[in-house]
Structures are given as structure tokens and as C-alpha cells.
Amino acid sequence: MSGLDRLMLDHSPHIMLLVEPREQRIVIANRTAQLALGYAEDVLLAMRITDIESSLQDVFYWEDVSSGQYLAVEVQEGMYQCAGDKMLTVMKSIQILEYEGATLLLVQATDVQSEREVEDTLAQTLSQLQATLESTGNGILVVDWQGRIASMNRLLSKMWAIPEELLLAAQDGAIFDFMAGGVLETELCRERLSDIVAAQETEDLFQLRDGRFFECVSRPQYLGERIIGRVFGFNDITERKLAEAALRDSRDQLEARVRSRTADLQTANATLKTEQERQTELIGKLAETQNQLLQSEKMATIGQLAAGVAHEINNPVSFVNSNLGALKRYTDGMLQLLAAYAAVEGALSGDMLGDIKRLKQEIDVDFLNEDIGSLLAESLDGLQRVKNIVQDLKDFSHVDESERQWADLEAGMESTLRVVWNELKYKADVQRDYAKIPQIECLPSQLNQVFMNLLVNASHAIAERGVITIRTGHDGDAVWVEVEDSGGGIAPANLGRIFDPFFTTKPIGKGTGLGLSLSYGIVQKHGGRIEVKSELGKGSAFRVILPRLAVKRVAAEPDNADSD
């Protein structure tokens, strides 16, 4: 066989065996066959093909070959005997070749056992994913990269009243047309749905003909670095919209009353002027309450989903962790038993001792003694890391604290870092400069929300790759936490407005303008303040300064909000 022919055989992903039909000897075995079957090449070339193939149909086939009947075989399933008594499930075919004046049989086989194990694992994962979709409180719709429906949960069909026949025919795209037909502006809805599929991240609002409102949030679905589809989450916010409308009406009536009284009492004394200022302040508080209601409901939904996912993950992790602990104890006992056997090897006869030494060399018992403990320790450490992540999600979802408590802000910052790490790791390296500050009396979950807003804003300020530095310190009765980024900085003209509600320098759809505003309110409620330093082209630094002791005890308000 030429060097080129042999090179092509060795680079084939399939098991390739050339067999001499009369004696059924293997004359050529490619590298894939050696690796898959576990035999060295010289061992394979000393074997007959019937030493490997063990199915009854194979026995009959090679008996026919022995009698001179050379028949090609289409693809069929078979079993191959590997080194070490392992059986390999394959799909194989046999072809008749004329090579250099001789008739040979080319046996080509593919390992399908691993593929089936992968398929079983994939089926289990898809089942778990479907159960998760059905347990969430939102309507979920998954679309592939071509814009076709991939899957959805039952809540979505209930929310949009999608008929069963459309659910069964989800791949033909008819669901999008049905959903568009339920909205007041049908053609505009179809355009918006198409734009959502093509966009990176979106938030949209749909009003149905029956008067309901759905909030739609969509995110791309990644496989590694590649986008393979999009996930839509629909939340019924009809009650919230009705409450907002009633609140707007109340505010409009109040503003109209204030304007009327102002026009009638322009010549009144300072007392009436003070009353007008009080009414205006009340209007501002109503608007702030409306904004906080909007954001707190969204964060409460996210918190509930995070707590539910954490609970679902925690159950299998707990019993796997318990099983690994038991396995480690059993393994330690077995290793002790092996050590006891090794201590009495000298009392064995020569033949028995030689057999034991050969077996120990074959299984590399010294390596097993060293590696088993390391493998179990690494597995237990990995499970502990998963448990820590789950605990961080559960801690971060506790948004209903109403009592102040003593808390370590550095520990809170670390917990928040782990929650938002997926947002930061592609944009920046995080550097820590902690001063081991004392604990303070506060509402920890609300301060964690402030830290999250500052960290996410810092990552958004970095265009390519940068650095986020976290510092802490204390002075007298106050402590401070600072988040500094190496981003583009804030223009001097905007520094005075960054804490105003709805003010944002980000593109439309990227920020609400509420994160810093509500963070400012949380810090003020704790009796603290936020200081800002920024320079265009070099970055910004936000320092949160808080008193150690609570200045005023008040009931916790849901100040949680998305970062702007």
C-alpha cells in the first residue's frame, strides 16, 4: 500500500479494516481501529476478523466468505470485541475491493455507543429544561436563529389563548401570526415581533384587544460564543398598568387642583405659598412611588425565579454531595484493605506473587492510590462551589427585609460579584482593595442592590476590556465602599444629572435611567451619601459613604431597580 493510501486510511474517523477473505486475516488496520478497539497494530494484524466480530449474523457471513461467496454488506449494527473484554457497539458495512490483483474485503465501522449516550443525556437535559419552563411564572417562547418556534410553555398558550392545533404545528410560524392578530395594531405587532427576533436585547409592551397588557423581554440564546436562537419572556402586567393609570389620573387631578389654586391665590401670603410647595412635593413623591412600584415588581419576579432555580439545583447537588462523601469513605476503606494485602505479599509463593505483581503493574496501583483521593477531593470541591453559587442566588433574592441588621459590606459585595459575574467577566478584570471595614447596621439586601447597580454600570462604561477596582475603608463612625472603572467617563455637563430619575446616557433600550436614582434614595435612607469622580477617557469612581449606626429606623421599602 502506498504511503498516501495509508495516510488517508489513518485520517479516516471510521474504523477501517482490510481482510484477506480466504483465511480472514486482518492485513491492514488504520489508526482509528487501533484506538477504538484498544489493540496495537501488530496484535490486530495477527488476528482474524472473527476474533473481533461476535454477532451471530457475522459468524454466518464469514462462513459464507470461507466458502468463496464474497458479498457486500449494507450498513448494519454489530458488536466488536475490544481489548480488556470490552464490547463496542458499531454500525458497519463491508465492501469488496480489487487491490493490486488481489480480492480484499474492506470493513468500515463507526462507534455508535458514545453517540447514543450523548443522545440519552441530551434527552434528559431537554426534559429538565421543559420542566423548568413549565414551572416559571412567565410565558416562555423559544425561537431558533431562523425565526421558527422551537418550544414554549403551557402558560404562554394560556396567556395568548393559542389553540391546540397551533401548538402542534408550532414550527410553521403560524403562532406569530396568531399572536399578532390578538393585538390592537396587528400589522405594527408583526413588524415589532420581526424586529425583536433580529435585535440583541429588547423590552417591549403589547396591548391585546381584550384590554390586557403583556410585557415582553427577550434575550439571545448562546451556544458558546454563537447565537443559536432567542428566548422570549411574557409577563401579564394588566393589573400594574391599571394601577398606573389610576395613579396618573390621581396625579393629574392633583396637579390640576394645584394649578387652579395657584392661579387664584397669586396674591396670597407666604403661608399659601408654603402650602403650594408642599403639594408639589407630594406630587414628586407620588411619581417616585410609581417608579419604585414598577421596578420592585420586576425585581421581585427575578428574585422569585432565582430562588426557585436555586432550590431546584440544590436538591440534586445535596444528594450527589452526600453520595460522594460516602464513596470517599468506602474508597479509603478499600485502599486500607489493599495496603493490608500489600503488607503480606512476602508470605505468598513465587508464582502467586509474580501474578499479583503483574496485575499491580497492569492497573498501575501506585497511581490509583494517589489519584483516587485527588479525584474525589476535586469533585467534592466542585460541588461545594455549586452550593456556594446557589446560596448566593438565594441570599440575593431576599428582597423583603424590613428590619435593619448588622452586616459585613465586604461580604455583601463578594456575594453581589458572584451574582453579576456573568455580566462582568467578558468586559473587565476585577481588582479588590479591602480594608476589613467593621460591620454596620443596615438593610443588607438593599445595599447589595446598590452595589449591583454600580458594578453593572461600571461594566457598561467599558467599551472593550478594562479594569473594575473595588475599595473599602472606614473613618471614625463611617465606612465607605468605592467602585472605580476604566471606562469612558462622564461628561462634566452630565455629572449634575446622573441621579435624576429617567436620565441616562445609554442608547434607547439599554437603560431605564432609574438605577442610580433609586440607589441614591437607598443610600439617603441609610443616612449616607454617594460621591462621584469622573474624567472623560479615563473612567469614573462612585464612593458610597454610610454611618455605622442606623440614623433612623424605618420600614424597608422595595428600592430594588435595574441598573441604568
PDB file of N, CA, C and O in Angstrom, residues 227-253:
ATOM      1  N   ILE A 227     -24.755  32.828  18.607  1.00  0.00           N
ATOM      2  CA  ILE A 227     -26.187  32.965  18.885  1.00  0.00           C
ATOM      3  C   ILE A 227     -26.937  31.925  18.063  1.00  0.00           C
ATOM      4  O   ILE A 227     -26.819  31.894  16.837  1.00  0.00           O
ATOM      5  N   ILE A 228     -27.721  31.046  18.748  1.00  0.00           N
ATOM      6  CA  ILE A 228     -28.465  29.997  18.053  1.00  0.00           C
ATOM      7  C   ILE A 228     -29.973  30.218  18.118  1.00  0.00           C
ATOM      8  O   ILE A 228     -30.728  29.465  17.515  1.00  0.00           O
ATOM      9  N   GLY A 229     -30.412  31.234  18.820  1.00  0.00           N
ATOM     10  CA  GLY A 229     -31.848  31.473  18.914  1.00  0.00           C
ATOM     11  C   GLY A 229     -32.135  32.620  19.869  1.00  0.00           C
ATOM     12  O   GLY A 229     -31.259  33.414  20.216  1.00  0.00           O
ATOM     13  N   ARG A 230     -33.388  32.711  20.311  1.00  0.00           N
ATOM     14  CA  ARG A 230     -33.810  33.807  21.182  1.00  0.00           C
ATOM     15  C   ARG A 230     -34.898  33.292  22.113  1.00  0.00           C
ATOM     16  O   ARG A 230     -35.719  32.457  21.726  1.00  0.00           O
ATOM     17  N   VAL A 231     -34.858  33.767  23.349  1.00  0.00           N
ATOM     18  CA  VAL A 231     -35.844  33.375  24.369  1.00  0.00           C
ATOM     19  C   VAL A 231     -36.688  34.602  24.717  1.00  0.00           C
ATOM     20  O   VAL A 231     -36.144  35.663  25.028  1.00  0.00           O
ATOM     21  N   PHE A 232     -38.009  34.443  24.627  1.00  0.00           N
ATOM     22  CA  PHE A 232     -38.956  35.499  24.970  1.00  0.00           C
ATOM     23  C   PHE A 232     -39.610  35.174  26.303  1.00  0.00           C
ATOM     24  O   PHE A 232     -40.002  34.025  26.543  1.00  0.00           O
ATOM     25  N   GLY A 233     -39.747  36.176  27.164  1.00  0.00           N
ATOM     26  CA  GLY A 233     -40.485  36.030  28.406  1.00  0.00           C
ATOM     27  C   GLY A 233     -41.638  37.026  28.438  1.00  0.00           C
ATOM     28  O   GLY A 233     -41.431  38.231  28.318  1.00  0.00           O
ATOM     29  N   PHE A 234     -42.879  36.529  28.558  1.00  0.00           N
ATOM     30  CA  PHE A 234     -44.065  37.386  28.569  1.00  0.00           C
ATOM     31  C   PHE A 234     -44.634  37.416  29.988  1.00  0.00           C
ATOM     32  O   PHE A 234     -44.872  36.368  30.592  1.00  0.00           O
ATOM     33  N   ASN A 235     -44.859  38.631  30.486  1.00  0.00           N
ATOM     34  CA  ASN A 235     -45.382  38.813  31.839  1.00  0.00           C
ATOM     35  C   ASN A 235     -46.666  39.638  31.752  1.00  0.00           C
ATOM     36  O   ASN A 235     -46.678  40.721  31.142  1.00  0.00           O
ATOM     37  N   ASP A 236     -47.739  39.112  32.341  1.00  0.00           N
ATOM     38  CA  ASP A 236     -49.021  39.821  32.325  1.00  0.00           C
ATOM     39  C   ASP A 236     -48.969  40.953  33.354  1.00  0.00           C
ATOM     40  O   ASP A 236     -48.914  40.719  34.561  1.00  0.00           O
ATOM     41  N   ILE A 237     -48.960  42.208  32.874  1.00  0.00           N
ATOM     42  CA  ILE A 237     -48.848  43.373  33.755  1.00  0.00           C
ATOM     43  C   ILE A 237     -50.121  44.213  33.707  1.00  0.00           C
ATOM     44  O   ILE A 237     -50.074  45.428  33.947  1.00  0.00           O
ATOM     45  N   THR A 238     -51.253  43.554  33.407  1.00  0.00           N
ATOM     46  CA  THR A 238     -52.507  44.303  33.273  1.00  0.00           C
ATOM     47  C   THR A 238     -52.856  45.032  34.569  1.00  0.00           C
ATOM     48  O   THR A 238     -53.201  46.227  34.555  1.00  0.00           O
ATOM     49  N   GLU A 239     -52.754  44.339  35.702  1.00  0.00           N
ATOM     50  CA  GLU A 239     -53.096  44.974  36.976  1.00  0.00           C
ATOM     51  C   GLU A 239     -52.178  46.158  37.266  1.00  0.00           C
ATOM     52  O   GLU A 239     -52.621  47.198  37.756  1.00  0.00           O
ATOM     53  N   ARG A 240     -50.900  45.988  36.940  1.00  0.00           N
ATOM     54  CA  ARG A 240     -49.971  47.086  37.179  1.00  0.00           C
ATOM     55  C   ARG A 240     -50.287  48.289  36.284  1.00  0.00           C
ATOM     56  O   ARG A 240     -50.251  49.439  36.736  1.00  0.00           O
ATOM     57  N   LYS A 241     -50.646  48.029  35.024  1.00  0.00           N
ATOM     58  CA  LYS A 241     -50.989  49.135  34.119  1.00  0.00           C
ATOM     59  C   LYS A 241     -52.249  49.855  34.597  1.00  0.00           C
ATOM     60  O   LYS A 241     -52.343  51.085  34.514  1.00  0.00           O
ATOM     61  N   LEU A 242     -53.232  49.085  35.095  1.00  0.00           N
ATOM     62  CA  LEU A 242     -54.442  49.719  35.614  1.00  0.00           C
ATOM     63  C   LEU A 242     -54.114  50.580  36.835  1.00  0.00           C
ATOM     64  O   LEU A 242     -54.641  51.689  36.990  1.00  0.00           O
ATOM     65  N   ALA A 243     -53.236  50.057  37.700  1.00  0.00           N
ATOM     66  CA  ALA A 243     -52.838  50.835  38.880  1.00  0.00           C
ATOM     67  C   ALA A 243     -52.089  52.099  38.465  1.00  0.00           C
ATOM     68  O   ALA A 243     -52.284  53.172  39.042  1.00  0.00           O
ATOM     69  N   GLU A 244     -51.235  51.976  37.427  1.00  0.00           N
ATOM     70  CA  GLU A 244     -50.507  53.152  36.953  1.00  0.00           C
ATOM     71  C   GLU A 244     -51.462  54.190  36.372  1.00  0.00           C
ATOM     72  O   GLU A 244     -51.293  55.396  36.578  1.00  0.00           O
ATOM     73  N   ALA A 245     -52.463  53.711  35.613  1.00  0.00           N
ATOM     74  CA  ALA A 245     -53.429  54.636  35.030  1.00  0.00           C
ATOM     75  C   ALA A 245     -54.203  55.377  36.123  1.00  0.00           C
ATOM     76  O   ALA A 245     -54.415  56.591  36.040  1.00  0.00           O
ATOM     77  N   ALA A 246     -54.613  54.609  37.159  1.00  0.00           N
ATOM     78  CA  ALA A 246     -55.325  55.260  38.260  1.00  0.00           C
ATOM     79  C   ALA A 246     -54.422  56.257  38.977  1.00  0.00           C
ATOM     80  O   ALA A 246     -54.857  57.349  39.356  1.00  0.00           O
ATOM     81  N   LEU A 247     -53.163  55.905  39.117  1.00  0.00           N
ATOM     82  CA  LEU A 247     -52.216  56.798  39.783  1.00  0.00           C
ATOM     83  C   LEU A 247     -51.983  58.055  38.948  1.00  0.00           C
ATOM     84  O   LEU A 247     -51.891  59.161  39.476  1.00  0.00           O
ATOM     85  N   ARG A 248     -51.896  57.878  37.622  1.00  0.00           N
ATOM     86  CA  ARG A 248     -51.738  59.048  36.748  1.00  0.00           C
ATOM     87  C   ARG A 248     -52.950  59.967  36.826  1.00  0.00           C
ATOM     88  O   ARG A 248     -52.816  61.196  36.855  1.00  0.00           O
ATOM     89  N   ASP A 249     -54.145  59.360  36.836  1.00  0.00           N
ATOM     90  CA  ASP A 249     -55.355  60.188  36.940  1.00  0.00           C
ATOM     91  C   ASP A 249     -55.356  60.980  38.244  1.00  0.00           C
ATOM     92  O   ASP A 249     -55.679  62.171  38.257  1.00  0.00           O
ATOM     93  N   SER A 250     -54.985  60.280  39.318  1.00  0.00           N
ATOM     94  CA  SER A 250     -54.932  60.965  40.610  1.00  0.00           C
ATOM     95  C   SER A 250     -53.906  62.088  40.592  1.00  0.00           C
ATOM     96  O   SER A 250     -54.156  63.186  41.096  1.00  0.00           O
ATOM     97  N   ARG A 251     -52.764  61.811  39.983  1.00  0.00           N
ATOM     98  CA  ARG A 251     -51.733  62.839  39.923  1.00  0.00           C
ATOM     99  C   ARG A 251     -52.186  64.015  39.066  1.00  0.00           C
ATOM    100  O   ARG A 251     -51.961  65.184  39.407  1.00  0.00           O
ATOM    101  N   ASP A 252     -52.815  63.707  37.920  1.00  0.00           N
ATOM    102  CA  ASP A 252     -53.290  64.791  37.039  1.00  0.00           C
ATOM    103  C   ASP A 252     -54.320  65.657  37.757  1.00  0.00           C
ATOM    104  O   ASP A 252     -54.320  66.896  37.630  1.00  0.00           O
ATOM    105  N   GLN A 253     -55.226  64.995  38.487  1.00  0.00           N
ATOM    106  CA  GLN A 253     -56.232  65.760  39.221  1.00  0.00           C
ATOM    107  C   GLN A 253     -55.576  66.639  40.285  1.00  0.00           C
ATOM    108  O   GLN A 253     -55.960  67.804  40.478  1.00  0.00           O
TER     109      GLN A 253
END
